[in-house]
Coordinates of C-alpha atoms in Angstrom, one line a residue:
Chain A
M1 CA 194.8 173.8 147.3
N2 CA 192.6 173.8 144.3
D3 CA 194.4 172.3 141.3
H4 CA 191.7 173.2 138.8
V5 CA 191.9 176.5 136.9
L6 CA 188.3 176.2 135.6
Q7 CA 185.4 174.2 136.9
S8 CA 181.8 174.5 135.9
N9 CA 179.0 173.1 137.9
Q10 CA 175.7 172.3 136.2
L11 CA 176.4 175.2 133.9
T12 CA 173.3 176.0 131.8
K13 CA 172.7 178.7 129.2
K14 CA 169.5 179.1 127.3
F15 CA 169.0 181.3 124.3
K16 CA 165.3 181.9 123.5
G17 CA 164.3 178.6 125.1
A18 CA 167.0 176.5 123.4
F19 CA 169.9 175.1 125.4
A20 CA 173.3 176.4 124.4
L21 CA 174.7 174.7 127.4
D22 CA 172.9 172.0 129.3
K23 CA 174.1 171.2 132.9
V24 CA 177.8 171.2 131.9
N25 CA 180.2 169.9 134.5
L26 CA 183.6 170.6 133.1
S27 CA 187.0 170.8 134.9
I28 CA 190.4 171.8 133.6
R29 CA 193.4 170.8 135.6
K30 CA 196.3 173.2 136.2
G31 CA 199.1 172.6 133.7
S32 CA 197.0 170.8 131.2
I33 CA 196.3 171.6 127.5
Y34 CA 192.6 171.0 127.3
G35 CA 191.2 170.4 123.9
F36 CA 187.6 171.5 123.8
I37 CA 186.0 169.9 120.8
G38 CA 182.7 170.1 119.2
Q39 CA 180.9 171.2 116.1
N40 CA 180.1 174.8 115.3
G41 CA 177.2 175.7 117.6
A42 CA 177.9 172.9 120.0
G43 CA 178.4 175.3 122.9
K44 CA 182.2 175.7 123.0
S45 CA 182.2 179.5 122.6
T46 CA 179.3 180.0 124.9
L47 CA 181.1 178.3 127.8
I48 CA 184.3 180.2 127.0
R49 CA 182.4 183.5 126.9
I50 CA 180.9 182.7 130.3
A51 CA 184.4 181.9 131.7
A52 CA 185.7 185.2 130.3
G53 CA 182.8 187.2 131.8
L54 CA 181.3 188.1 128.5
A55 CA 178.0 186.2 129.0
F56 CA 176.1 185.1 132.1
P57 CA 174.8 181.6 132.8
T58 CA 171.1 180.9 133.0
D59 CA 171.8 178.4 135.8
G60 CA 174.7 176.8 137.5
H61 CA 178.1 178.5 138.1
I62 CA 181.8 178.5 137.3
E63 CA 184.9 178.7 139.4
L64 CA 188.2 180.1 138.3
F65 CA 191.2 179.2 140.3
G66 CA 188.8 178.0 143.0
A67 CA 187.0 181.4 143.1
G68 CA 183.3 181.4 142.5
G69 CA 181.9 184.7 143.8
E70 CA 181.1 187.6 141.5
L71 CA 183.9 189.8 142.6
E72 CA 186.4 187.0 143.0
L73 CA 185.7 185.9 139.5
V74 CA 186.5 189.4 138.2
Q75 CA 189.8 189.3 140.1
A76 CA 190.6 185.8 138.9
R77 CA 190.2 187.0 135.3
K78 CA 193.3 189.1 135.8
R79 CA 195.2 185.7 135.6
I80 CA 193.7 184.8 132.3
G81 CA 194.6 185.7 128.7
S82 CA 192.2 185.0 125.9
I83 CA 191.3 185.1 122.3
I84 CA 187.6 184.7 121.8
E85 CA 186.3 184.0 118.4
N86 CA 188.4 186.6 116.6
P87 CA 191.5 188.5 117.8
A88 CA 190.2 191.8 119.2
L89 CA 192.4 194.6 117.9
F90 CA 192.3 198.4 117.6
P91 CA 192.4 198.6 113.8
N92 CA 194.0 202.1 113.7
M93 CA 196.8 201.3 116.0
T94 CA 200.1 199.5 115.3
A95 CA 201.0 196.2 116.9
A96 CA 203.1 198.0 119.6
E97 CA 200.3 200.5 120.3
N98 CA 197.7 197.7 120.6
L99 CA 200.0 196.0 123.2
E100 CA 200.5 199.4 124.9
A101 CA 196.8 199.9 125.3
N102 CA 196.4 196.5 126.7
R103 CA 199.4 197.0 129.0
I104 CA 197.8 200.1 130.5
L105 CA 194.4 198.3 130.7
R106 CA 196.0 195.4 132.7
G107 CA 198.1 197.7 134.8
I108 CA 201.4 196.0 133.8
P109 CA 204.3 198.1 134.9
G110 CA 207.2 198.9 132.5
K111 CA 207.2 198.8 128.7
E112 CA 209.7 196.0 128.3
C113 CA 206.9 193.5 128.0
I114 CA 205.9 195.0 124.6
G115 CA 209.1 194.3 122.8
R116 CA 209.4 190.9 124.4
T117 CA 205.8 190.0 123.4
L118 CA 206.2 191.3 119.8
A119 CA 209.3 189.1 119.5
L120 CA 207.6 186.1 121.0
V121 CA 204.8 186.2 118.4
G122 CA 207.1 187.3 115.5
L123 CA 205.7 190.8 114.9
Q124 CA 208.8 192.8 115.9
D125 CA 209.3 194.1 112.4
T126 CA 205.8 195.5 111.7
G127 CA 206.8 199.1 112.6
R128 CA 204.2 201.7 111.8
K129 CA 201.9 199.3 110.0
K130 CA 198.4 199.6 111.4
A131 CA 196.6 196.4 112.6
K132 CA 193.8 196.9 110.0
N133 CA 196.4 196.3 107.3
F134 CA 197.6 193.0 108.9
S135 CA 197.0 189.7 107.3
L136 CA 194.6 187.4 109.1
G137 CA 197.6 185.4 110.4
M138 CA 199.3 188.5 111.7
K139 CA 196.1 189.6 113.4
Q140 CA 195.9 186.1 115.0
R141 CA 199.4 186.4 116.3
L142 CA 198.9 189.9 117.6
G143 CA 195.7 188.6 119.4
L144 CA 197.9 185.9 121.0
G145 CA 200.4 188.5 122.0
I146 CA 197.7 190.5 123.7
A147 CA 196.6 187.4 125.5
L148 CA 200.1 186.6 126.6
L149 CA 201.1 190.2 127.6
S150 CA 200.2 189.8 131.3
D151 CA 201.9 186.4 131.7
P152 CA 198.7 184.6 132.3
E153 CA 198.4 181.4 134.2
F154 CA 195.5 180.3 132.0
L155 CA 195.2 180.9 128.3
I156 CA 191.8 180.6 126.6
L157 CA 192.1 180.2 122.8
D158 CA 189.0 179.9 120.7
E159 CA 189.9 178.7 117.2
P160 CA 193.5 180.1 117.4
T161 CA 194.7 178.7 114.1
N162 CA 192.0 180.5 112.0
G163 CA 193.6 182.2 109.1
L164 CA 197.1 180.9 109.7
D165 CA 199.1 179.4 106.9
P166 CA 200.5 175.9 107.3
M167 CA 203.8 177.2 108.7
G168 CA 201.9 179.5 111.0
V169 CA 199.9 176.6 112.3
V170 CA 203.0 174.7 113.1
E171 CA 204.6 177.7 114.8
M172 CA 201.5 178.4 116.8
R173 CA 201.4 174.8 118.0
E174 CA 205.1 174.8 119.0
L175 CA 204.7 178.1 120.8
L176 CA 201.7 176.8 122.8
V177 CA 203.5 173.6 123.7
R178 CA 206.5 175.6 124.8
L179 CA 204.4 178.0 126.9
N180 CA 202.7 175.0 128.5
R181 CA 206.0 173.1 129.3
E182 CA 208.3 176.0 130.1
R183 CA 205.9 178.4 131.9
G184 CA 203.3 175.9 133.1
I185 CA 200.5 177.9 131.4
T186 CA 197.2 176.0 131.4
I187 CA 195.6 176.2 128.0
L188 CA 192.0 175.7 126.9
I189 CA 192.0 175.4 123.2
S190 CA 188.7 175.2 121.4
S191 CA 188.7 174.1 117.8
H192 CA 186.7 172.2 115.3
I193 CA 190.0 171.3 113.5
L194 CA 190.4 168.1 115.4
S195 CA 193.8 167.1 113.9
E196 CA 195.3 170.2 115.4
V197 CA 193.9 169.6 118.8
Y198 CA 195.0 166.0 118.7
L199 CA 198.6 167.1 118.3
L200 CA 198.5 169.4 121.3
A201 CA 196.0 168.3 124.0
T202 CA 196.7 166.4 127.1
H203 CA 193.0 166.4 128.0
Y204 CA 189.9 166.5 126.0
G205 CA 186.3 167.6 126.5
I206 CA 183.7 166.6 123.9
I207 CA 180.6 168.8 123.7
H208 CA 177.6 168.2 121.5
H209 CA 174.4 170.2 121.4
G210 CA 175.3 171.9 124.6
R211 CA 176.0 168.7 126.5
L212 CA 179.4 167.7 127.7
L213 CA 179.5 164.1 126.5
E214 CA 182.9 163.2 127.9
Q215 CA 186.1 164.4 129.5
L216 CA 189.2 162.2 129.1
T217 CA 192.9 162.4 129.1
A218 CA 195.1 161.8 126.0
Q219 CA 196.1 158.4 127.4
E220 CA 192.5 157.4 127.9
L221 CA 191.6 158.5 124.4
K222 CA 194.4 156.4 123.1
G223 CA 193.1 153.5 124.9
K224 CA 189.6 154.1 123.6
C225 CA 190.5 154.7 120.0
Q226 CA 189.8 151.4 118.3
Q227 CA 192.5 149.6 116.4
Y228 CA 191.6 148.2 113.0
I229 CA 193.0 146.9 109.7
H230 CA 192.3 149.0 106.7
I231 CA 191.8 146.7 103.7
K232 CA 191.3 147.7 100.1
S233 CA 190.9 145.0 97.5
D234 CA 189.8 144.5 93.9
N235 CA 186.5 142.9 95.0
P236 CA 185.0 144.4 98.2
D237 CA 182.0 142.0 98.2
K238 CA 184.1 139.0 98.0
A239 CA 186.5 140.4 100.6
S240 CA 183.5 140.9 103.0
A241 CA 182.4 137.3 102.4
V242 CA 185.9 135.9 103.0
I243 CA 186.2 137.9 106.3
Q244 CA 182.7 136.9 107.5
N245 CA 183.1 133.2 106.6
G246 CA 186.9 132.7 106.9
L247 CA 187.5 134.8 110.0
K248 CA 184.1 134.1 111.4
T249 CA 183.6 137.8 112.4
S250 CA 181.1 140.4 111.4
D251 CA 183.0 143.1 113.3
F252 CA 183.9 145.1 110.2
E253 CA 182.6 148.0 108.3
V254 CA 182.5 148.5 104.5
M255 CA 183.3 152.1 103.7
P256 CA 181.6 154.0 100.8
D257 CA 184.8 153.7 98.7
G258 CA 184.7 149.9 99.0
S259 CA 187.5 149.7 101.6
I260 CA 186.9 147.7 104.7
K261 CA 187.7 148.6 108.3
L262 CA 188.2 145.3 110.1
Y263 CA 187.9 145.6 113.9
G264 CA 187.6 142.0 115.0
K265 CA 190.2 139.3 115.2
I266 CA 193.1 141.6 114.1
E267 CA 195.7 140.2 116.4
R268 CA 197.4 138.2 113.6
P269 CA 197.3 140.5 110.5
G270 CA 199.7 138.2 108.6
E271 CA 197.1 135.3 108.7
I272 CA 194.4 137.6 107.6
S273 CA 196.3 138.9 104.6
A274 CA 197.3 135.3 103.7
L275 CA 193.6 134.3 103.8
L276 CA 192.5 137.1 101.6
V277 CA 195.2 136.5 99.0
S278 CA 194.7 132.8 99.0
S279 CA 191.0 133.5 98.2
G280 CA 192.1 135.1 95.0
L281 CA 191.7 138.7 96.1
M282 CA 194.2 141.3 95.0
L283 CA 195.1 143.5 97.9
E284 CA 195.6 147.2 97.1
Q285 CA 196.0 148.3 100.7
F286 CA 196.4 146.4 103.9
M287 CA 197.3 148.5 106.9
P288 CA 196.9 148.1 110.7
M289 CA 195.6 151.5 111.9
G290 CA 194.3 153.2 115.0
E291 CA 191.3 155.5 115.2
D292 CA 192.2 159.1 115.7
L293 CA 190.3 161.8 117.6
E294 CA 188.2 162.6 114.5
S295 CA 186.8 159.1 114.2
Y296 CA 186.4 158.8 118.0
F297 CA 184.6 162.2 118.1
T298 CA 182.3 161.2 115.2
K299 CA 181.5 157.9 116.9
R300 CA 181.0 159.6 120.3
I301 CA 178.4 162.1 119.0
G302 CA 176.5 159.2 117.3
G303 CA 178.0 159.1 113.8
I304 CA 177.9 161.3 110.8
S305 CA 174.1 161.3 110.8
H306 CA 174.1 163.2 114.0
V307 CA 176.5 165.9 112.8
Chain B
M1 CA 190.6 203.0 138.1
Y2 CA 193.5 205.2 137.3
N3 CA 194.8 202.7 134.6
L4 CA 191.3 202.4 133.2
I5 CA 191.0 206.1 132.7
R6 CA 194.6 206.3 131.3
V7 CA 193.8 203.7 128.7
E8 CA 190.6 205.5 127.6
L9 CA 192.6 208.7 127.2
F10 CA 195.3 206.8 125.3
K11 CA 192.7 205.4 123.0
L12 CA 191.1 208.8 122.6
R13 CA 194.4 210.3 121.5
K14 CA 194.7 207.5 118.9
D15 CA 191.1 207.6 117.8
K16 CA 190.8 208.6 114.1
A17 CA 187.2 210.0 114.5
F18 CA 188.3 212.2 117.4
R19 CA 191.2 213.5 115.4
M20 CA 189.1 214.1 112.3
L21 CA 186.4 215.9 114.3
M22 CA 189.0 218.1 116.0
L23 CA 190.6 218.9 112.7
L24 CA 187.3 219.7 111.0
I25 CA 186.1 221.9 113.9
S26 CA 189.5 223.6 114.1
A27 CA 189.4 224.3 110.3
L28 CA 185.9 225.8 110.6
A29 CA 187.1 227.9 113.6
I30 CA 190.0 229.2 111.5
I31 CA 187.8 229.9 108.4
F32 CA 185.0 231.9 110.1
P33 CA 187.1 234.7 111.6
L34 CA 189.0 235.0 108.3
F35 CA 185.8 235.3 106.3
S36 CA 184.5 237.9 108.8
Y37 CA 187.8 239.8 108.7
F38 CA 188.1 240.1 104.9
D39 CA 184.3 240.7 104.5
N40 CA 184.3 243.6 107.0
K41 CA 187.5 245.0 105.7
T42 CA 186.3 244.9 102.1
H43 CA 183.0 246.7 103.0
G44 CA 184.6 249.1 105.4
F45 CA 182.8 247.8 108.5
P46 CA 184.5 247.8 111.8
L47 CA 186.4 244.6 112.5
V48 CA 185.0 242.0 114.9
P49 CA 187.2 241.5 117.9
G50 CA 188.0 238.3 119.7
I51 CA 185.5 238.8 122.5
A52 CA 182.7 239.2 120.0
F53 CA 183.7 235.9 118.4
L54 CA 183.8 234.2 121.7
F55 CA 180.4 235.5 122.6
D56 CA 178.7 234.4 119.4
S57 CA 180.6 231.1 118.9
I58 CA 179.6 230.0 122.4
G59 CA 176.1 230.6 121.3
I60 CA 176.2 228.4 118.2
N61 CA 178.5 225.8 119.8
S62 CA 175.6 223.6 120.8
F63 CA 175.6 222.3 117.2
F64 CA 179.2 221.0 117.7
I65 CA 178.4 219.6 121.1
K66 CA 175.4 217.6 119.9
F67 CA 176.8 216.3 116.6
G68 CA 180.3 215.9 117.9
T69 CA 179.4 213.7 120.8
A70 CA 177.0 211.6 118.7
I71 CA 179.7 211.0 116.1
L72 CA 182.4 210.3 118.7
A73 CA 180.1 207.9 120.6
G74 CA 179.6 205.9 117.4
F75 CA 183.3 205.6 116.7
F76 CA 184.8 205.7 120.1
I77 CA 182.4 203.5 122.1
A78 CA 180.1 201.5 119.7
N79 CA 183.0 200.6 117.4
E80 CA 184.6 198.7 120.3
Y81 CA 181.8 196.3 120.2
S82 CA 182.0 195.6 116.4
T83 CA 185.8 195.3 116.5
G84 CA 185.6 192.9 119.4
V85 CA 187.9 195.0 121.6
M86 CA 185.1 195.2 124.1
K87 CA 185.6 191.5 124.7
T88 CA 189.2 192.1 125.7
I89 CA 188.2 195.0 127.9
V90 CA 185.5 193.2 129.7
S91 CA 187.5 190.0 130.3
S92 CA 190.5 192.0 131.6
G93 CA 189.7 191.4 135.3
N94 CA 188.1 194.8 136.0
S95 CA 184.5 195.2 137.2
R96 CA 182.0 196.4 134.6
G97 CA 181.0 199.3 136.7
R98 CA 184.5 200.6 136.8
L99 CA 185.0 200.0 133.1
F100 CA 181.9 201.9 132.2
M101 CA 182.8 204.8 134.6
A102 CA 186.3 205.0 133.0
K103 CA 184.9 205.0 129.6
L104 CA 182.5 207.7 130.4
I105 CA 185.3 209.9 131.8
G106 CA 187.5 209.3 128.7
F107 CA 184.6 209.9 126.4
A108 CA 183.4 213.0 128.2
A109 CA 187.0 214.4 128.1
G110 CA 186.9 213.9 124.3
A111 CA 183.4 215.6 124.0
M112 CA 184.7 218.5 126.2
A113 CA 187.7 219.0 123.9
I114 CA 185.4 219.1 120.9
S115 CA 183.1 221.5 122.6
V116 CA 185.7 224.1 123.4
A117 CA 187.7 223.8 120.2
F118 CA 185.6 226.2 118.1
P119 CA 185.2 229.1 120.6
V120 CA 188.8 228.9 121.7
I121 CA 190.4 228.8 118.3
S122 CA 188.1 231.3 116.6
T123 CA 188.5 233.7 119.6
I124 CA 192.3 233.5 119.5
E125 CA 192.4 234.0 115.7
A126 CA 189.9 236.9 115.8
T127 CA 192.0 238.5 118.6
L128 CA 195.1 238.2 116.5
L129 CA 193.3 239.8 113.5
A130 CA 191.3 242.6 115.3
G131 CA 192.3 242.7 119.0
F132 CA 190.3 241.3 121.9
G133 CA 188.2 243.9 123.5
Q134 CA 187.4 246.8 121.3
P135 CA 183.7 247.2 121.2
A136 CA 182.2 246.9 117.7
V137 CA 178.7 248.3 118.3
D138 CA 177.8 248.6 114.7
A139 CA 179.5 245.4 113.5
T140 CA 177.4 243.4 111.1
S141 CA 179.4 240.2 111.0
V142 CA 177.7 236.8 110.6
F143 CA 178.0 236.5 114.4
G144 CA 175.8 239.5 115.1
Q145 CA 176.4 242.3 117.6
L146 CA 178.7 242.5 120.6
P147 CA 176.8 243.5 123.7
P148 CA 178.2 246.4 125.5
G149 CA 180.6 245.3 128.3
V150 CA 181.3 241.6 128.6
P151 CA 182.5 240.7 132.1
V152 CA 185.2 238.1 132.7
A153 CA 182.6 236.2 134.8
F154 CA 180.6 235.6 131.6
I155 CA 183.6 234.0 129.9
L156 CA 184.3 231.7 132.8
R157 CA 180.6 230.8 133.2
A158 CA 180.2 230.2 129.5
F159 CA 183.2 227.9 129.3
G160 CA 182.3 226.1 132.6
L161 CA 178.7 225.5 131.3
T162 CA 180.0 224.4 127.9
L163 CA 182.2 221.8 129.5
L164 CA 179.4 220.7 131.9
F165 CA 176.7 220.5 129.1
S166 CA 179.1 218.7 126.7
A167 CA 179.7 216.1 129.4
S168 CA 175.9 215.6 129.9
F169 CA 175.4 215.2 126.2
A170 CA 178.3 212.8 126.1
V171 CA 176.8 210.6 128.8
I172 CA 173.5 210.5 126.9
S173 CA 175.4 209.5 123.7
A174 CA 177.2 206.9 125.7
L175 CA 173.9 205.5 126.9
F176 CA 172.8 205.2 123.2
S177 CA 176.0 203.5 122.1
T178 CA 175.8 201.0 125.0
L179 CA 172.2 200.2 124.0
L180 CA 172.8 200.0 120.2
T181 CA 176.5 198.7 120.1
E182 CA 176.8 199.6 116.4
S183 CA 178.5 202.7 115.3
G184 CA 176.2 203.5 112.4
K185 CA 173.1 203.0 114.4
T186 CA 174.5 205.0 117.3
I187 CA 175.5 208.0 115.2
G188 CA 172.2 208.0 113.2
L189 CA 169.8 207.5 116.1
T190 CA 171.7 209.8 118.5
I191 CA 171.7 212.7 116.0
I192 CA 168.1 212.2 115.1
F193 CA 167.3 212.1 118.9
F194 CA 169.2 215.3 119.5
M195 CA 167.6 217.0 116.5
M196 CA 164.1 215.9 117.2
I197 CA 163.9 216.0 121.0
D198 CA 163.2 219.8 121.2
T199 CA 160.4 219.6 118.7
I200 CA 158.9 216.5 120.3
L201 CA 159.0 217.8 123.8
S202 CA 157.6 221.2 122.7
M203 CA 154.8 219.6 120.7
L204 CA 153.9 217.2 123.5
G205 CA 154.1 220.2 125.9
S206 CA 151.4 222.0 124.0
Y207 CA 149.0 219.1 124.8
F208 CA 150.4 217.9 128.2
P209 CA 151.9 220.7 130.3
V210 CA 154.1 218.1 132.1
F211 CA 156.2 217.7 129.0
E212 CA 156.7 221.5 128.8
T213 CA 158.0 221.4 132.4
I214 CA 160.3 218.4 131.5
Y215 CA 161.6 220.3 128.5
D216 CA 162.2 223.5 130.6
Y217 CA 164.2 221.5 133.0
S218 CA 166.2 219.5 130.4
V219 CA 169.7 220.0 129.1
F220 CA 168.1 220.1 125.6
K221 CA 166.5 223.5 126.3
L222 CA 169.0 224.8 128.9
I223 CA 172.0 224.4 126.5
G224 CA 170.6 227.5 124.7
Q225 CA 171.3 229.5 127.9
I226 CA 175.1 229.0 127.8
G227 CA 175.7 232.0 125.4
E228 CA 173.2 234.3 127.1
P229 CA 174.8 237.4 128.8
V230 CA 172.1 237.2 131.5
L231 CA 170.7 233.8 132.5
E232 CA 166.9 233.4 132.2
V233 CA 167.1 230.5 134.7
G234 CA 168.6 230.2 138.2
T235 CA 172.2 229.2 138.8
V236 CA 171.1 226.1 140.7
Q237 CA 168.9 225.0 137.8
I238 CA 171.5 225.5 135.1
L239 CA 174.1 223.5 137.2
L240 CA 171.8 220.9 138.7
V241 CA 170.1 219.8 135.5
P242 CA 173.2 218.8 133.6
L243 CA 174.7 217.2 136.7
L244 CA 171.5 215.2 137.3
T245 CA 171.4 214.3 133.6
I246 CA 175.0 212.9 133.9
A247 CA 174.0 211.0 137.1
V248 CA 170.8 209.5 135.7
A249 CA 172.1 208.7 132.1
G250 CA 175.3 207.4 133.6
L251 CA 173.5 205.2 136.0
L252 CA 171.2 203.8 133.3
G253 CA 174.2 203.2 131.0
A254 CA 176.1 201.4 133.8
I255 CA 173.0 199.2 134.5
V256 CA 172.7 198.3 130.8
F257 CA 176.5 197.7 130.5
R258 CA 176.6 195.5 133.6
R259 CA 173.8 193.2 132.2
K260 CA 175.0 193.2 128.6
E261 CA 176.3 190.1 127.0
I262 CA 179.2 191.1 124.9
K263 CA 179.0 189.5 121.4

């Protein structure tokens, strides 16, 4: 039995000679929350659009739930719910009417799913208000409702927190985690807001300039995120010299604001702080820290200069 | 397929442009018999009965068919690309061929409703005002003169052809909207196309006879035959041309839609 919901094999897409996707081999395991990260224009939406059947590959192919033929892919898409780029709504219909149109389109029997879905996304009190008069956050939630209407096994969300207020972002995150844990829905979430993805994802795929640079689990990411000590003192130059001569390491980085990220010889932070203080430096900040997804991503794509 | 057609009809019922068009055409259909009634009564002319209104309104109905389908195509089909709804439709797990077919059926149903609104409403109203069948040989209403003796067969044929031709114009408009995917462009270019095609084909026909033949066998010319008491062309021709137009334009539209990347 295939335990991948989406796999791409040498997937390539060219637009006017330029590679939007370049031989991408991606695989998303059933039950995972896959954080698909990359800058704007990196190729995230292109891959998602191919998976959803909106665009066609120049070369290579995809499999959904193990199905790869043209007709099989169409059938497999019945098991998918998606929001791609923006929530797609009928502007002159109410939330319930939007769901009704999608219910008929998907051939879902019974109208109970409409009230249930409206309650799930918190739009049960919108009444006769037309979707065109919704706030961006409400539109986003209705889009999610449409994606969830058919009880999909695989949810594709392209920038789902766009337009949501801080509470809305938290609610969306909690809802997605709940859907994943309670219903076992596999989620592909594409975003350039890395802090959001970091709080959700169990797996990551990093894409840059159409190339899938790496796929890793959250555990692997944790292992790869470098630990360091963040040091801020009254004299960055002197602090650098003390680290270099006293600790005998050049494995550190002076940041533009004068703070130092010390990567080497950080096993005994107490000794390091004592050394710096005894050298006459006044420490404003001294914190052992770990890199997050953002810094790992930046490093993985070759630093800020490659952004 | 049944669900896909159902959803298109559901959307049609909710479509603001469709409702507005129906409302506008219905309003015109109500106003014209009223004008005629009061005008004739004031000047002492015989009243124009329902059958006369039916006859003349079928004749001028091509205007509503052409403009109505062009406008509806822009709002009902092309708008789905700009709102992004087409993304949800295409990714719903239905083949593109079936999706396009269902859309054509839903859209053609809308175009047919628009095409019969004017003759039906104006005929009913004129009948209420002046009766249905009294001949008004010397009537001088804006709709002209009633021919002596209008058989039931004419009424059935006229309505049948109106529905058939409105479907063929709907399929052409659908092809434009699939190619252009923007409502403004679709409406503008389709209207220009429908307005200019007669002139262009006639003009080309004066230099190259093949274009004259094409024009003679096109829905653009034959639509003028719907309101004629006696057809100037054969029954096969008047049935086959719109049917072939539906088949060819529908096939072209389906090919375009199957290969289209949805933005």
